[in-house]
GROMACS .gro file of N, CA and C in nm:
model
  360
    1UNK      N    1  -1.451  -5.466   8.887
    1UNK     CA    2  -1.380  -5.591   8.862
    1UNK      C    3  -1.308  -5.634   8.988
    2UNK      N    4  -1.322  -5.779   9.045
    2UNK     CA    5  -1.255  -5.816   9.118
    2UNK      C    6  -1.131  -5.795   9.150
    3UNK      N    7  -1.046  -5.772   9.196
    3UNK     CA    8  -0.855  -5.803   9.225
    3UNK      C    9  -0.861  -5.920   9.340
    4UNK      N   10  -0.766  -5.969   9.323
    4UNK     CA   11  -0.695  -6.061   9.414
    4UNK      C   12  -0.585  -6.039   9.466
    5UNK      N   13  -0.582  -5.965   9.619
    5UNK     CA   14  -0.410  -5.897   9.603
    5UNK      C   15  -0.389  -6.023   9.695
    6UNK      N   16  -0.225  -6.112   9.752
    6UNK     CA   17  -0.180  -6.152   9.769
    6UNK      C   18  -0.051  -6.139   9.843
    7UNK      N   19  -0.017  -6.194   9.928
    7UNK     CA   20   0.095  -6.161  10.026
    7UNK      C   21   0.136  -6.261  10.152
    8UNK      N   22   0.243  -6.257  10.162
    8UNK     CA   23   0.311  -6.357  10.279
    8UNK      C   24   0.407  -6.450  10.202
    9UNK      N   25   0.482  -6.448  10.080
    9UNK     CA   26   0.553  -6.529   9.989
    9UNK      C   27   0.693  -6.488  10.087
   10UNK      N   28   0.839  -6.554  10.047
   10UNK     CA   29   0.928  -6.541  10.083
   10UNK      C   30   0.994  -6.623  10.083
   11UNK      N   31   1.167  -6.640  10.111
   11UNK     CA   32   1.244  -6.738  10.144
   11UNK      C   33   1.266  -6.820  10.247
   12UNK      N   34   1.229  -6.919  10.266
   12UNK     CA   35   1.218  -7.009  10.449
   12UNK      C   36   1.318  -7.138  10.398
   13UNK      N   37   1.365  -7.183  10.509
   13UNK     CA   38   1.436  -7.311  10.476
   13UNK      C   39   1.344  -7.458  10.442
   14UNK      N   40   1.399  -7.540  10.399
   14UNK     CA   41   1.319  -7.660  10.441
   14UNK      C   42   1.272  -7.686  10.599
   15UNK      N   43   1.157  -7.754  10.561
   15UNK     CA   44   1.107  -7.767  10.736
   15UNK      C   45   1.029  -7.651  10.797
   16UNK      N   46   1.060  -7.531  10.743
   16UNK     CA   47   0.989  -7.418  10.803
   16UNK      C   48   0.832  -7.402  10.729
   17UNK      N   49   0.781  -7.288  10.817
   17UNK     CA   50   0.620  -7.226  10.768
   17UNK      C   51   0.663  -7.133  10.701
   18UNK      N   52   0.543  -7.120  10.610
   18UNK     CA   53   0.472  -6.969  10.590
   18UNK      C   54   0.305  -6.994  10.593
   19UNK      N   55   0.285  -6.852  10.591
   19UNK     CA   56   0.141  -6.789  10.560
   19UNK      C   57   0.100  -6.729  10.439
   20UNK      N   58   0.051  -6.802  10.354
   20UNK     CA   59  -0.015  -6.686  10.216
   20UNK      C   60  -0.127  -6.631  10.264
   21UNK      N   61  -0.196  -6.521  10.241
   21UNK     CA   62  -0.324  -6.476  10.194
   21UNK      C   63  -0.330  -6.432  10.106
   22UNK      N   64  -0.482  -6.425  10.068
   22UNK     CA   65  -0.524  -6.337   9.960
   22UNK      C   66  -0.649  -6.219   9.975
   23UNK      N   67  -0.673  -6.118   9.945
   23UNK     CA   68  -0.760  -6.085  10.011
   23UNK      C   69  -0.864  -6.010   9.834
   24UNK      N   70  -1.003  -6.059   9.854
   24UNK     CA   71  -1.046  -6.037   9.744
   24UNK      C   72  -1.089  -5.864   9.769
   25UNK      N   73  -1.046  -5.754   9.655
   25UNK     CA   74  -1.105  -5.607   9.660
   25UNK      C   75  -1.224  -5.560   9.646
   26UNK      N   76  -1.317  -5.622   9.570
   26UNK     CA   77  -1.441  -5.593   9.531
   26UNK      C   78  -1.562  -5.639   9.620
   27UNK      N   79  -1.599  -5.582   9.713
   27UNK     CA   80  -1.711  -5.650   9.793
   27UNK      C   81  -1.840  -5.679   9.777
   28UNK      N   82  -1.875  -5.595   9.660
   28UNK     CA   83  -1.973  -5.617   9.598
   28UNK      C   84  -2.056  -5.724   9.494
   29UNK      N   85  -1.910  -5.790   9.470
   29UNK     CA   86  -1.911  -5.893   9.453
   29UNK      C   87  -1.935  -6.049   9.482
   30UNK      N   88  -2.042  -6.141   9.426
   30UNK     CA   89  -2.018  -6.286   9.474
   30UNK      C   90  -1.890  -6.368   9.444
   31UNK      N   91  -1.863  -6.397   9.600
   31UNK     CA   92  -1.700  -6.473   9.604
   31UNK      C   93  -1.749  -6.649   9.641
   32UNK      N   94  -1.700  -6.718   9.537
   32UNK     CA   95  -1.748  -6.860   9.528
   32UNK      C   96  -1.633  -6.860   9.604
   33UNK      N   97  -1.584  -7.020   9.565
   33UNK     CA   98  -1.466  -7.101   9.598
   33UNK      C   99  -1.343  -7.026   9.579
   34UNK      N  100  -1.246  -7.005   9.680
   34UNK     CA  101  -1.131  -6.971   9.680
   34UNK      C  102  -1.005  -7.022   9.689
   35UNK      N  103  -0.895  -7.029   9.645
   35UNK     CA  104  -0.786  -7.111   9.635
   35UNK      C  105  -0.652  -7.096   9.611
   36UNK      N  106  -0.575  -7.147   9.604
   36UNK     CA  107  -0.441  -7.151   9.559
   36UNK      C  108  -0.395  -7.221   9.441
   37UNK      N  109  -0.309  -7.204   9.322
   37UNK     CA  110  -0.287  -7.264   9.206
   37UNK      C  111  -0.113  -7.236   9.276
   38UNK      N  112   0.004  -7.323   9.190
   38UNK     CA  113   0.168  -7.299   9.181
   38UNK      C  114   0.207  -7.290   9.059
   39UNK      N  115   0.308  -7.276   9.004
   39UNK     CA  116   0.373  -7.268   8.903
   39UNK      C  117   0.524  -7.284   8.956
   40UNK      N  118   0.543  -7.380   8.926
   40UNK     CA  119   0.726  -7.429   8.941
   40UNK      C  120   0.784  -7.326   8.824
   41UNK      N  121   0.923  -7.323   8.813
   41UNK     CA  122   0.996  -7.315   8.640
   41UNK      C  123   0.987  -7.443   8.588
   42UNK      N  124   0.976  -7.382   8.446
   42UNK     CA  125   0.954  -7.520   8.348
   42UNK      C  126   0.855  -7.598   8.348
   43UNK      N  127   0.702  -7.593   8.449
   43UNK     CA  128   0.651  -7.645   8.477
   43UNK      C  129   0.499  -7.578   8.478
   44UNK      N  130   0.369  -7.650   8.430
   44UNK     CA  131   0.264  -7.606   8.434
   44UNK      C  132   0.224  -7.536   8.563
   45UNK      N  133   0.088  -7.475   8.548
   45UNK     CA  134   0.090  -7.430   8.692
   45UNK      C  135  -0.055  -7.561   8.725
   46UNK      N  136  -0.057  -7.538   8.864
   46UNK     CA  137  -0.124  -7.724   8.923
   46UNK      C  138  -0.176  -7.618   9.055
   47UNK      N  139  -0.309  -7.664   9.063
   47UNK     CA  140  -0.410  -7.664   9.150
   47UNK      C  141  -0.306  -7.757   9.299
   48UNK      N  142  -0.346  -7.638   9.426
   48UNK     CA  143  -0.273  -7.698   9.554
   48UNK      C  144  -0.427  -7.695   9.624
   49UNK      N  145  -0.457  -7.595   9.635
   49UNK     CA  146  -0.584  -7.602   9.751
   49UNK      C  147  -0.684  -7.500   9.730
   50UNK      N  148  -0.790  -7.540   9.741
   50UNK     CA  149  -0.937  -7.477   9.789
   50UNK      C  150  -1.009  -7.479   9.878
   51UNK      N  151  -1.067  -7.371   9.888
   51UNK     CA  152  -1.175  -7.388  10.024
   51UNK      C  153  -1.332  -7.302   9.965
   52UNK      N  154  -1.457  -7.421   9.991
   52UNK     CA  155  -1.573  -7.363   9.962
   52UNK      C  156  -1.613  -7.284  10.035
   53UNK      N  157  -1.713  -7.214   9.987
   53UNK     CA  158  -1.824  -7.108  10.087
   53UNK      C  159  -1.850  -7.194  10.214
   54UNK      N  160  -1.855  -7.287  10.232
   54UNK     CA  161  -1.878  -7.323  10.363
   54UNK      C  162  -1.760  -7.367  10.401
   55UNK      N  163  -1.686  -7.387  10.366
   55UNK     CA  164  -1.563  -7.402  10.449
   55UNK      C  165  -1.472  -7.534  10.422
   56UNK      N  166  -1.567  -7.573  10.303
   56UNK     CA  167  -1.435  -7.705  10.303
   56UNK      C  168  -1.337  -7.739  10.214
   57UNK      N  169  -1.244  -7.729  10.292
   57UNK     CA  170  -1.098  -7.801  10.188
   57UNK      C  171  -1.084  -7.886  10.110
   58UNK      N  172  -0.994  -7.881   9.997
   58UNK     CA  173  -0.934  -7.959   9.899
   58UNK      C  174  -0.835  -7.933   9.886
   59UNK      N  175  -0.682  -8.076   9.876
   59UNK     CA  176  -0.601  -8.035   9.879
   59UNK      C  177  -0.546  -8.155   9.762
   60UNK      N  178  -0.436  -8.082   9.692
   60UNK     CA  179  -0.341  -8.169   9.538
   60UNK      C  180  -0.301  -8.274   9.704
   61UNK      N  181  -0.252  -8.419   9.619
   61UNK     CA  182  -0.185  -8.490   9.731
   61UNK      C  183  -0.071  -8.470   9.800
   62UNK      N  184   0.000  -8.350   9.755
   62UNK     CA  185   0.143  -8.389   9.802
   62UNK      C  186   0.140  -8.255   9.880
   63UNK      N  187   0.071  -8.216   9.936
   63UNK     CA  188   0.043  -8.099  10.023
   63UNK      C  189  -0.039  -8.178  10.107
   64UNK      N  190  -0.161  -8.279  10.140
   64UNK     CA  191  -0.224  -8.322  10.177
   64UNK      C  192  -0.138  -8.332  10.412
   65UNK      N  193  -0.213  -8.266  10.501
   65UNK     CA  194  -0.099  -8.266  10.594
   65UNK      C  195  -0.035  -8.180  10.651
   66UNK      N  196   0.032  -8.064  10.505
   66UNK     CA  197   0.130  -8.004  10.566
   66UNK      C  198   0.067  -7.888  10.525
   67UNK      N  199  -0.052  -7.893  10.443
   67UNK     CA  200  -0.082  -7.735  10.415
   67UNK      C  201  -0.252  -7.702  10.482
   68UNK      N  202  -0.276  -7.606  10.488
   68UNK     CA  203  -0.443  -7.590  10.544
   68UNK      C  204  -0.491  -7.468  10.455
   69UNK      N  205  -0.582  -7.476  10.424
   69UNK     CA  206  -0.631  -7.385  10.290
   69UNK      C  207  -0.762  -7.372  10.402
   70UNK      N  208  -0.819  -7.158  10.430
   70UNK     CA  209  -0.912  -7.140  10.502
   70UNK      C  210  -0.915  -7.024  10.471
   71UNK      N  211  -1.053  -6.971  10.512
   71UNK     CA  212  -1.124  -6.825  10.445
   71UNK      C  213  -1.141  -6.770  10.611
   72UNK      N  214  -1.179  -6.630  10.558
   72UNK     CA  215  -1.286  -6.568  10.654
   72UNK      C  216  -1.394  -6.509  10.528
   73UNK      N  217  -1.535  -6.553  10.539
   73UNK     CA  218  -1.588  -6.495  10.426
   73UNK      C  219  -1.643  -6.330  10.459
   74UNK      N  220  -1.667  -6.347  10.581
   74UNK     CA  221  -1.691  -6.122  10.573
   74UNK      C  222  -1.586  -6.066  10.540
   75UNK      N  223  -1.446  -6.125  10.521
   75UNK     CA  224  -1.362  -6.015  10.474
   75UNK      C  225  -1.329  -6.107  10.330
   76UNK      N  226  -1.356  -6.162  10.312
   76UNK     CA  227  -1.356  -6.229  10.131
   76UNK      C  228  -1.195  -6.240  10.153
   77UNK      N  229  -1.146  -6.315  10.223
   77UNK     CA  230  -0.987  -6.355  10.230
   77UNK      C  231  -0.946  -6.483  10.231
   78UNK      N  232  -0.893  -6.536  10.184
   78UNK     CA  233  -0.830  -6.683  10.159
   78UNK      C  234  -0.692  -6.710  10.240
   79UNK      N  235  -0.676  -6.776  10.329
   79UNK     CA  236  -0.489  -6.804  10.378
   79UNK      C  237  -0.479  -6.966  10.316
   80UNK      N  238  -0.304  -6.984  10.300
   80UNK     CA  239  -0.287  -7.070  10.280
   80UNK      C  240  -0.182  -7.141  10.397
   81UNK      N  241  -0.193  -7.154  10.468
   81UNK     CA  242  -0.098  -7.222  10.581
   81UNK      C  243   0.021  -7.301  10.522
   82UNK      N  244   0.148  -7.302  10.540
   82UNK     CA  245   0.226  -7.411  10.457
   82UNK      C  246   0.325  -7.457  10.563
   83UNK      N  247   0.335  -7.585  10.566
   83UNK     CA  248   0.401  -7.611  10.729
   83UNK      C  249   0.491  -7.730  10.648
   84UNK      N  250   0.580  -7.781  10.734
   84UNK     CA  251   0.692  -7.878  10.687
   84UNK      C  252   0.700  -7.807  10.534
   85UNK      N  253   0.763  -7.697  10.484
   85UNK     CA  254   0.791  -7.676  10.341
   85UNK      C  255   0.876  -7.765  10.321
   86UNK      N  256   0.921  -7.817  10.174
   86UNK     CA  257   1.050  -7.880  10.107
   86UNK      C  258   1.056  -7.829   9.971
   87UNK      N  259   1.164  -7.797   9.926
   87UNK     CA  260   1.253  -7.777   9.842
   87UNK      C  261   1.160  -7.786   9.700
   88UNK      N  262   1.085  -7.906   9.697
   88UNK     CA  263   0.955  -7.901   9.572
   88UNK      C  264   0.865  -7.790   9.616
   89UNK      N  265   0.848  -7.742   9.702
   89UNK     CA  266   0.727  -7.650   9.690
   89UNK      C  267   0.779  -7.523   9.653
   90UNK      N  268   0.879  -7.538   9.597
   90UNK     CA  269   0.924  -7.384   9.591
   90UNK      C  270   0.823  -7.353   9.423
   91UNK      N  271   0.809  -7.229   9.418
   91UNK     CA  272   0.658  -7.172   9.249
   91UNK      C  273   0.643  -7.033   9.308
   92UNK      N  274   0.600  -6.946   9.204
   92UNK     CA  275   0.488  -6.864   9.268
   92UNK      C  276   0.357  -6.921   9.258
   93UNK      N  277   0.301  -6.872   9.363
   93UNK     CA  278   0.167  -6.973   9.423
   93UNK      C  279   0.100  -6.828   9.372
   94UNK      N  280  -0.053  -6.891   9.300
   94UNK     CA  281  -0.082  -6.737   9.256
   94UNK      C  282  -0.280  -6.811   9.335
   95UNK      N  283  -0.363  -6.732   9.343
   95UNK     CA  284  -0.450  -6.689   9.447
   95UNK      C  285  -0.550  -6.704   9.306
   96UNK      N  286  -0.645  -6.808   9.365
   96UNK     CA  287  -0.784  -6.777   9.253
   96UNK      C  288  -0.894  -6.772   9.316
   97UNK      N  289  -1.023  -6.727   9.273
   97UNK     CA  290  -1.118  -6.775   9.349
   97UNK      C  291  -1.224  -6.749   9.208
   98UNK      N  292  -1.353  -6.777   9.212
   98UNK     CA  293  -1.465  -6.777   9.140
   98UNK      C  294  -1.566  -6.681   9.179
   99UNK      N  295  -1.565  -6.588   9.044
   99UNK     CA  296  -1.643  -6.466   9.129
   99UNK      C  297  -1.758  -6.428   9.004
  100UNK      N  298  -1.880  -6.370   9.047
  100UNK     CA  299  -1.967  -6.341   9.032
  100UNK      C  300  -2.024  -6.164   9.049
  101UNK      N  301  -2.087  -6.148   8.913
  101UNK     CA  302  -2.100  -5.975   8.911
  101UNK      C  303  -2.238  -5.959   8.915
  102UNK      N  304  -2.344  -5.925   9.007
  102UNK     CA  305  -2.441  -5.930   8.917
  102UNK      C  306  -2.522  -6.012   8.876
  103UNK      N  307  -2.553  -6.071   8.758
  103UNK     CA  308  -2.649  -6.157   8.688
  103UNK      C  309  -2.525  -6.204   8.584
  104UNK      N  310  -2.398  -6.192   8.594
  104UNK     CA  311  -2.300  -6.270   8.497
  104UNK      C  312  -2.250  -6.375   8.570
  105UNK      N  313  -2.246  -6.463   8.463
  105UNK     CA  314  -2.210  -6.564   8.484
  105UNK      C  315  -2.039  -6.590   8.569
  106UNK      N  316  -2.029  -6.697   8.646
  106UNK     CA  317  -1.925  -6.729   8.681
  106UNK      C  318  -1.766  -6.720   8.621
  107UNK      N  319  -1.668  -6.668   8.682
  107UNK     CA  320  -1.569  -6.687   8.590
  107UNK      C  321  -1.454  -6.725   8.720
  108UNK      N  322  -1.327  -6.717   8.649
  108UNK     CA  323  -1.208  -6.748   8.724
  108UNK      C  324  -1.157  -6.563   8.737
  109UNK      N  325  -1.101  -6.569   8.855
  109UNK     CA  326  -0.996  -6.451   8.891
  109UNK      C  327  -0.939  -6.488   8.954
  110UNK      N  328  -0.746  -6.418   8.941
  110UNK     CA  329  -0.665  -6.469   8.914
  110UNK      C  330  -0.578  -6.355   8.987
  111UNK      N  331  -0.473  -6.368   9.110
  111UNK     CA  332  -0.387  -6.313   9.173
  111UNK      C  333  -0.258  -6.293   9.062
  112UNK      N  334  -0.152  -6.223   9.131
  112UNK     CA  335  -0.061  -6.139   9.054
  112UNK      C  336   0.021  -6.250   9.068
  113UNK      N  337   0.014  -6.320   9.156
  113UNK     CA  338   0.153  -6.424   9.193
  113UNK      C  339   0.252  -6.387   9.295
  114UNK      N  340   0.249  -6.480   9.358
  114UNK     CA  341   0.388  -6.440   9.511
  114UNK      C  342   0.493  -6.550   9.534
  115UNK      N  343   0.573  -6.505   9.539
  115UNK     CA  344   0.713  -6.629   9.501
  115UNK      C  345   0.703  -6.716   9.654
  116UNK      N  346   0.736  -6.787   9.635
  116UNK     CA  347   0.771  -6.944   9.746
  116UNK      C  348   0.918  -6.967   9.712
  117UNK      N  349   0.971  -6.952   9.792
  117UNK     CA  350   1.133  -7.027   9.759
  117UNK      C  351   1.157  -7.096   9.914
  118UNK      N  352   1.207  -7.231   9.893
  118UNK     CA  353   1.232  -7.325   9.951
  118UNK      C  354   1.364  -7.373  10.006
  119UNK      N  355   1.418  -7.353  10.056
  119UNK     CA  356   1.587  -7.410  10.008
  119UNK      C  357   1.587  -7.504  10.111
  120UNK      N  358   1.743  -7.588  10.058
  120UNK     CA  359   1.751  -7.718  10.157
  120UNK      C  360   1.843  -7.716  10.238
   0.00000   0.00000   0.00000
């Protein structure tokens, strides 16, 4: 079974960076599209960014700019770049990607979650 471990979360001010990755465990595995989901408090969790097998980005609009969503696929790893943070981006940002076993069908897998805190 896949894991998604995750790391680079933390406290930064407004205005500052971080770095997420994720790095997928199972190599044996087919690793589709990889990405980032958030979860505010009180609040659904919302698709921020993806990046396909070949390399291309998708980003929610209000990240559009300040964030860069990118793989390396021989090591099945996802980063999430986050630049100009503000005070809304604070969630744990949790790590998905679409993975494949075999001859089974596609599914979602799903990181542990890593906190973002933002302050102003």
């Amino acid at each position: 079974q896949v894991q998604l471990v995750e790391s680079g979360g933390g406290l930064v001010q407004a205005g500052r960076s971080l770095r997420l990755s994720c790095a997928a465990s199972e190599s044996r595995a087919t690793i589709g599209a990889m990405g980032w989901y958030r979860q505010a408090p009180g609040k659904q969790r919302e698709f921020v960014a993806r990046v396909t097998t070949d390399g291309v980005p998708s980003y929610t609009n209000s990240v559009k700019g300040r964030f860069t969503c990118s793989r390396d696929n021989g090591k099945n790893i996802v980063y999430l770049q986050m630049n100009s943070l503000k005070p809304e981006d604070t969630a744990v940002y949790y790590c998905h990607a679409f993975v494949k076993q075999g001859t089974e069908l596609w599914r979602d897998s799903w990181g542990q979650g890593t906190q973002v805190t933002v302050s102003s």
